[in-house]
Coordinates of C-alpha atoms and ligand atoms in Angstrom, one line a residue:
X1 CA 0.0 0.0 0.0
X2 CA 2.4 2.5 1.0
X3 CA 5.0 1.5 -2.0
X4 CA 1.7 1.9 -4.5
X5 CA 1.0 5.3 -2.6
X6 CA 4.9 6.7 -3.3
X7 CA 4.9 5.3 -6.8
X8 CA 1.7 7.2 -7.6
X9 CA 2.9 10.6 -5.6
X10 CA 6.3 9.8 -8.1
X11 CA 4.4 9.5 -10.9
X12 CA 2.0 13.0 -10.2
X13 CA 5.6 14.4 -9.3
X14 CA 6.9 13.3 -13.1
X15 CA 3.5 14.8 -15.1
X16 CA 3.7 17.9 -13.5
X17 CA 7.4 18.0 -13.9
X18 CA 7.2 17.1 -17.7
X19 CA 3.8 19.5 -18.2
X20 CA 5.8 22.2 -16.4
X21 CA 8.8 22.3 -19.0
X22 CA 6.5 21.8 -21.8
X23 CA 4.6 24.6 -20.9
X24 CA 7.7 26.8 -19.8
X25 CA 9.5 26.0 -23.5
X26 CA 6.1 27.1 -25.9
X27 CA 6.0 30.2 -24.2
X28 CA 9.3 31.0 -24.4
X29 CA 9.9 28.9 -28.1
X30 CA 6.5 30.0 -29.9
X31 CA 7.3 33.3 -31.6
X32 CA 10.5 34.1 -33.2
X33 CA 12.7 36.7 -31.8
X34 CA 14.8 39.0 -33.9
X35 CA 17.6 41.5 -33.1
X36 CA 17.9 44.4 -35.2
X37 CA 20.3 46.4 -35.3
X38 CA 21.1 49.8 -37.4
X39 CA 23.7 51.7 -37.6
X40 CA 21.9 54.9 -37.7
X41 CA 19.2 57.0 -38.6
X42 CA 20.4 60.4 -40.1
X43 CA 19.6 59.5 -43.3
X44 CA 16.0 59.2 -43.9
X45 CA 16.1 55.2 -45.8
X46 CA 17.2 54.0 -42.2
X47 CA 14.0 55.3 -40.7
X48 CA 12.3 53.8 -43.5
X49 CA 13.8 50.6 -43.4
X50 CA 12.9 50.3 -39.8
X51 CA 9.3 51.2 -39.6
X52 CA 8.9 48.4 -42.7
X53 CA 10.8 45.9 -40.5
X54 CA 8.5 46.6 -37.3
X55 CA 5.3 46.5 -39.5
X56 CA 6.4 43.5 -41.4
X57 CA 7.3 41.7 -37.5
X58 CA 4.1 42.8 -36.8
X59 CA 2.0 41.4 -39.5
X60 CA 4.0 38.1 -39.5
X61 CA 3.8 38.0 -35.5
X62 CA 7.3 37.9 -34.8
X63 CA 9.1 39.8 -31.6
X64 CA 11.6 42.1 -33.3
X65 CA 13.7 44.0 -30.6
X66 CA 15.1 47.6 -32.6
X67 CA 18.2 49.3 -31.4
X68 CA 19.8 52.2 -33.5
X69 CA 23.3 53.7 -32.8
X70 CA 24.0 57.0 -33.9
X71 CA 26.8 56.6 -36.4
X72 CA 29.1 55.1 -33.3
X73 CA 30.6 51.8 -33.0
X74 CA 30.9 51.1 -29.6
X75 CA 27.4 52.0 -28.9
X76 CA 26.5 49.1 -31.4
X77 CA 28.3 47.2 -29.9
X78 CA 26.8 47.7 -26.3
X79 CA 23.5 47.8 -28.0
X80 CA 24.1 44.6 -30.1
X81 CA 25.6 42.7 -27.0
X82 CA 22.1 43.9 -25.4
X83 CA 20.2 42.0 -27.7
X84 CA 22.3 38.3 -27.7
X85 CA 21.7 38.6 -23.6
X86 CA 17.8 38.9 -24.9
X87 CA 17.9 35.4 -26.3
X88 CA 17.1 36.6 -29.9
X89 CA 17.3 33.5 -32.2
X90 CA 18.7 35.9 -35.2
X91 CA 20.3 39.0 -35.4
X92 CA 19.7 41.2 -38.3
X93 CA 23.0 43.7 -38.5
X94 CA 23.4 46.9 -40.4
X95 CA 27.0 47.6 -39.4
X96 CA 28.8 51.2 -38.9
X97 CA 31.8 50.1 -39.2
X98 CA 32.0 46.8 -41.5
X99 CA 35.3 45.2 -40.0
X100 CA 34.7 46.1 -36.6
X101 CA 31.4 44.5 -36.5
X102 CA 32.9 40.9 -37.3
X103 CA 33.8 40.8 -33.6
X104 CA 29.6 40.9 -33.1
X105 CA 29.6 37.8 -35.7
X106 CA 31.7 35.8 -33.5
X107 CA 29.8 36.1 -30.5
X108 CA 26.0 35.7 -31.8
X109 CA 27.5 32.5 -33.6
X110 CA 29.1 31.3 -30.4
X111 CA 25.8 31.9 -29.2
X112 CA 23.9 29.8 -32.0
X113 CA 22.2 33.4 -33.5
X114 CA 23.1 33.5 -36.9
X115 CA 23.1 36.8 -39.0
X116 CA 22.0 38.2 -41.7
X117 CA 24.7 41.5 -42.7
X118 CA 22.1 44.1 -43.6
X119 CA 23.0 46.5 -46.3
X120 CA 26.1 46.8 -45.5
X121 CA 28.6 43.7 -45.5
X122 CA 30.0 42.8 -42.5
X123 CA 33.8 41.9 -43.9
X124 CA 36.8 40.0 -42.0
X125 CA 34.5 37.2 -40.5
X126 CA 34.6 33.7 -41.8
X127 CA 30.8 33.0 -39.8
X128 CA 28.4 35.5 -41.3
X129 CA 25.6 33.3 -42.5
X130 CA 23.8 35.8 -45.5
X131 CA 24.3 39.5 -47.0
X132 CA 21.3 40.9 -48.2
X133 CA 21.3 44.4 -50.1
X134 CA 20.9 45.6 -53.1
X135 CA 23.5 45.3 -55.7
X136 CA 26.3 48.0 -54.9
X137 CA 28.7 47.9 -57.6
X138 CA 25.8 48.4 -59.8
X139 CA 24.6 51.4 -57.7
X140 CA 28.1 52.9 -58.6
X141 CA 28.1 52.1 -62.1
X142 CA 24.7 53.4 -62.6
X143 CA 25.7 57.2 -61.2
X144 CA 29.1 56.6 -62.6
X145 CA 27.5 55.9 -66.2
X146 CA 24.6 58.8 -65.5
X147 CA 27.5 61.6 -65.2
X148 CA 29.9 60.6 -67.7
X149 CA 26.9 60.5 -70.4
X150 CA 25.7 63.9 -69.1
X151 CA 29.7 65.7 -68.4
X152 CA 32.2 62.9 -70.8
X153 CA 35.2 65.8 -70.5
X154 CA 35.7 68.4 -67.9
X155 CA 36.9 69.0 -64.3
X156 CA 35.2 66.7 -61.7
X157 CA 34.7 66.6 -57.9
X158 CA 34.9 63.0 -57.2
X159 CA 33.6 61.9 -53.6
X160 CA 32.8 58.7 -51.8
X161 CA 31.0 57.3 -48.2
X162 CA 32.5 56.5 -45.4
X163 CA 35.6 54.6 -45.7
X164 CA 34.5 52.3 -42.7
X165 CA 31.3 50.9 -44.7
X166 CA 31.8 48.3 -47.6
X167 CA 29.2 49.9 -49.7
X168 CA 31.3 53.4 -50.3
X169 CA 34.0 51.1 -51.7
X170 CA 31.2 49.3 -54.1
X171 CA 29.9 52.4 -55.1
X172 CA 33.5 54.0 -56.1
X173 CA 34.3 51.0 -57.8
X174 CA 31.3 51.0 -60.2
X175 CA 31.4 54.4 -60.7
X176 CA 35.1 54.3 -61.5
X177 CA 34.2 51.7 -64.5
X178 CA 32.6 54.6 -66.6
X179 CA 34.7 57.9 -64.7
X180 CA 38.5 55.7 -64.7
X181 CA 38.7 55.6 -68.3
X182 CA 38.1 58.9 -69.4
X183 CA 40.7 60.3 -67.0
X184 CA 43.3 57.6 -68.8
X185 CA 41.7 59.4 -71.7
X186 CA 42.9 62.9 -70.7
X187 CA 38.8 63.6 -70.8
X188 CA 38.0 63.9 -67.4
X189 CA 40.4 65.9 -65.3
X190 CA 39.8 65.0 -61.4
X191 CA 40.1 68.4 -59.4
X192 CA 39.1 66.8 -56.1
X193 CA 38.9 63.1 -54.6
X194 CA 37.8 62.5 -50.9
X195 CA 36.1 60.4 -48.8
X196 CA 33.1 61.7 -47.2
X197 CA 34.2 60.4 -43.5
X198 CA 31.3 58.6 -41.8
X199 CA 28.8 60.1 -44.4
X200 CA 28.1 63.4 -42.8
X201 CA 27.1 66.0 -45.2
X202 CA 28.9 69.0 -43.8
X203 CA 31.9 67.5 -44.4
X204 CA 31.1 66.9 -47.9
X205 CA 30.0 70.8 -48.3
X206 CA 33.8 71.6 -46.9
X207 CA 35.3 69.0 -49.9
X208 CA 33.1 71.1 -52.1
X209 CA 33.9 74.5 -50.6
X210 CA 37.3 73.8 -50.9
X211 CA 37.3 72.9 -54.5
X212 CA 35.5 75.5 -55.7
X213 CA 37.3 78.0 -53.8
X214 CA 41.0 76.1 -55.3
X215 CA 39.3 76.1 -59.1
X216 CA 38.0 79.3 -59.2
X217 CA 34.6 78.0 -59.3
X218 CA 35.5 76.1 -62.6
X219 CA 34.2 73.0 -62.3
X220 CA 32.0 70.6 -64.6
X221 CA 30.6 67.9 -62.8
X222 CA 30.0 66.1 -59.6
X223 CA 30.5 62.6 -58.0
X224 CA 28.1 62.5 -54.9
X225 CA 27.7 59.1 -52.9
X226 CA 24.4 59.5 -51.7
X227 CA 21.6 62.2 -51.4
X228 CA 22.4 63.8 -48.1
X229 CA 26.0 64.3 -49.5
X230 CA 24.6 66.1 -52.7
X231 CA 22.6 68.4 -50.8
X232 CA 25.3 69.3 -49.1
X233 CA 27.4 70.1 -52.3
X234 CA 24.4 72.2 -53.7
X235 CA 24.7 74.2 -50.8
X236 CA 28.2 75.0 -51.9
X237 CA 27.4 75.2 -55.2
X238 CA 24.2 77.5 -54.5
X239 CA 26.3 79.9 -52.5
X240 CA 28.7 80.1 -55.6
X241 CA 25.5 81.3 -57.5
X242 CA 26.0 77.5 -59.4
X243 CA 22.9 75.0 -58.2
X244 CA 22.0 73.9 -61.3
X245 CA 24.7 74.7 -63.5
X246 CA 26.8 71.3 -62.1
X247 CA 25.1 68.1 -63.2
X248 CA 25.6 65.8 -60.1
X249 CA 24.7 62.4 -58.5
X250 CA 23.3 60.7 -55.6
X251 CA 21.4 58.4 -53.6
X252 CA 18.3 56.9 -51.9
X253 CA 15.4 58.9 -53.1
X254 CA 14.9 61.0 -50.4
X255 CA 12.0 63.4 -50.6
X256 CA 14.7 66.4 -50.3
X257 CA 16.8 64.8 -53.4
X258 CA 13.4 64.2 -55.3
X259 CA 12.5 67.9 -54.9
X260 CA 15.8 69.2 -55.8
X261 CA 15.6 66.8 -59.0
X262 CA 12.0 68.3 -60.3
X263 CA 14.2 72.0 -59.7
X264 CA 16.8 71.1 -61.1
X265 CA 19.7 71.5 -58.7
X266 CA 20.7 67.5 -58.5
X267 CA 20.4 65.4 -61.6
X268 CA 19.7 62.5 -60.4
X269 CA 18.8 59.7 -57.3
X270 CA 18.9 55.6 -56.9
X271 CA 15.9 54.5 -55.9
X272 CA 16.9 51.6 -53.6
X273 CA 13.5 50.0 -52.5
X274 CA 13.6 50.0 -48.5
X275 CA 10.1 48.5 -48.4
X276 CA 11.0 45.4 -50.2
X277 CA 14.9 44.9 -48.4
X278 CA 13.1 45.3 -44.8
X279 CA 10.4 42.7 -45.7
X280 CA 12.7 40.6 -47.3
X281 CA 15.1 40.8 -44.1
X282 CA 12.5 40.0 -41.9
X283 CA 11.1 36.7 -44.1
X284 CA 15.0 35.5 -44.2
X285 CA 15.3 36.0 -40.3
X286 CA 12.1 34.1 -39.8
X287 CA 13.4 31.4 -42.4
X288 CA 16.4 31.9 -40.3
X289 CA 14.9 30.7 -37.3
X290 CA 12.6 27.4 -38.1
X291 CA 15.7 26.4 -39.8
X292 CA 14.6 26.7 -43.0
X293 CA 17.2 27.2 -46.4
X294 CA 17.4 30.8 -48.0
X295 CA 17.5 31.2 -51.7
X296 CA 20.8 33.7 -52.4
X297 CA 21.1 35.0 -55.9
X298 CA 24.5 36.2 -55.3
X299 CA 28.0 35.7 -53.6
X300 CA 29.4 39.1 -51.8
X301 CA 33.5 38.7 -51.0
X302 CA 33.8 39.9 -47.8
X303 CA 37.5 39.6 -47.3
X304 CA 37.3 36.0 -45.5
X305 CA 34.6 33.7 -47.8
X306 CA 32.0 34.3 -50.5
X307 CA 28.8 35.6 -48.5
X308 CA 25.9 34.0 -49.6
X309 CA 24.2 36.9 -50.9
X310 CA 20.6 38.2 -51.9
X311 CA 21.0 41.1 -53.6
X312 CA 18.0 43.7 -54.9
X313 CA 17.8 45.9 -57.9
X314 CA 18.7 49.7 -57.5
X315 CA 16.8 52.1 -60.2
X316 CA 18.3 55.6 -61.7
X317 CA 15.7 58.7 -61.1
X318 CA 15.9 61.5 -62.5
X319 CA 13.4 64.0 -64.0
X320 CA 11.9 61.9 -66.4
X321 CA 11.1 58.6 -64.3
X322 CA 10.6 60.5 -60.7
X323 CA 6.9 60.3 -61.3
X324 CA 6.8 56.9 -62.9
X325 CA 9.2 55.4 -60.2
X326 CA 8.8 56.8 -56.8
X327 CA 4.9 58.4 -57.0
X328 CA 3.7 55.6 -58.6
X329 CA 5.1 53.1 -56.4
X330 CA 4.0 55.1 -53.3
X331 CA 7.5 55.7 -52.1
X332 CA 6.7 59.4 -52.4
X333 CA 3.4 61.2 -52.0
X334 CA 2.9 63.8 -54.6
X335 CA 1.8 66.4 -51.9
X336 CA 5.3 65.4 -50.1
X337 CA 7.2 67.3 -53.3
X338 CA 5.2 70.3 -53.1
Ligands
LIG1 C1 23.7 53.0 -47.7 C2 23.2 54.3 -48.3 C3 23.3 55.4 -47.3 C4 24.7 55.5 -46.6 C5 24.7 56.5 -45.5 C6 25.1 53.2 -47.1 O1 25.6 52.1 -46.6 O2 23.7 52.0 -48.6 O3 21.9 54.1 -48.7 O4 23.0 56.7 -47.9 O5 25.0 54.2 -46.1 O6 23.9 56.1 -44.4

């Protein structure tokens, strides 16, 4: 009797036991959790390609935990480190600085996250599992081949990002396919060449001062990296009574950039979709997560191994297509370029 009384108060013991970790691991196991983490949010893409993460997270019913450093490493690193102690099962990275982040790699693999290098490429890591961005080098070559059709002799300004993120290097590079020979060519003279150190447009408008002030104003075209760089070399150029008169490129269809393109001041944009790279981010993370394989259409070097890559298409915009392209698609409202 009492050996049939301890085995039964054994047994109650072992369900509840067993129910309670059951219960304990689909609360904790049910939804996915995904890190995110951006480097910033002075440029107005990276605010966009948050809110479309959250409302994607939302509508797919996924915890996403967001944490935004403002242009400054060791904050995202403190803020990444944040999120591995938050049990995340994947970490979606936008790095500031591309080589420094590898460090961040290591530990969310050590920890079983893997991570998807968002944007920009995370480089001198041997354990990042996917890049996806859109493709870079074609980014370049499409403002590099925009500027040379417009200005194919004549002095140029030639500047490029941050020499800390990948993408400034992929940018120059396919730009350099269409501007590179022309200079061999004795076409193109190169009156000024800088980095644009960590993006910030006031130090483009000194680049751009500076070279307008050393060239007696004479020059025939310009090489922005993105839009918030070209608005800062219209500045310059307005103040030399030029905006306008200096066909130049940028980046990311930004509202500002698509109203200086309808006036005329900056020739062009790339329209680099930030609703369709933050949906797909979040869809890879969740694949991510149940385990499930990812179909790359690319392979990114990133100093260590070919990074399975999924890259997206980038669009010129200039005055021509700027209805057709970002109205139309609902990027920008019509009333927003009043
Ligand atoms: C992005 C650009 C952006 C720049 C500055 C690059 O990595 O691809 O869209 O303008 O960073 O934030």
């Amino acid at each position: 009797m009492k050996k049939a009384l301890s085995l039964l108060i054994a047994m109650i013991l072992i369900v509840t036991l067993i129910g309670g970790c059951s219960q304990s691991k689909e609360t904790s196991s049910d939804k996915v959790k995904v890190g995110l983490s951006l480097p910033t949010q002075r440029e107005e893409r990276w605010v966009r390609d948050k809110d479309k993460m959250i409302e994607v997270a939302e509508e797919k019913g996924i915890d996403l935990l967001v944490k935004v450093a403002d242009a400054d490493m060791q904050e995202q690193i403190t803020q990444v480190e944040a999120l591995l102690s938050q049990g995340i099962d994947v970490l979606i990275l936008a790095p500031h600085d591309a080589s420094a982040a590898a460090t961040l790699v290591e530990k969310a693999k050590k920890e079983g996250v893997p991570v998807i290098s968002y944007d920009r490429l995370i480089t001198n890591t041997d354990k990042l599992d996917y890049y996806l961005s859109f493709d870079n080098v074609k980014v370049g070559e499409l403002q590099g081949k925009f500027i040379t059709e417009k200005v194919p002799e004549g002095k140029y300004i030639i500047m490029s990002g941050a020499p800390t993120d990948n993408n400034a290097k992929l940018f120059k590079q396919g730009a350099m396919k269409y501007i590179q020979p022309l200079i061999d060519d004795g076409k193109i003279e190169v009156i000024a060449e800088q980095a644009v150190e960590n993006w910030v447009p006031e130090n483009a408008l000194k680049i751009v001062e500076a070279a307008l002030a050393a060239n007696n104003n004479e020059v025939d075209a310009i090489l922005a990296p993105n839009d918030g760089t070209a608005g800062a070399a219209i500045q310059a150029l307005t103040a030399q009574g030029l905006a306008g008169e200096v066909p130049i490129t940028g980046q990311d269809a930004e509202k500002a950039a698509a109203k200086r393109i309808l006036e005329g001041t900056q020739s062009m944009t790339i329209f680099k979709d930030t609703r369709a790279l933050g949906e797909e981010a979040i869809d890879m993370a969740i694949k991510l997560a149940n385990g499930e394989s990812i179909e790359a259409n690319g392979a990114v070097d990133n100093g260590k191994i070919e990074v399975p890559s999924v890259l997206l298409t980038p669009q010129v915009v200039d005055k021509d297509n700027l209805n057709e392209t970002l109205v139309d698609s609902g990027y920008i409202k019509e009333s927003e370029l009043e």
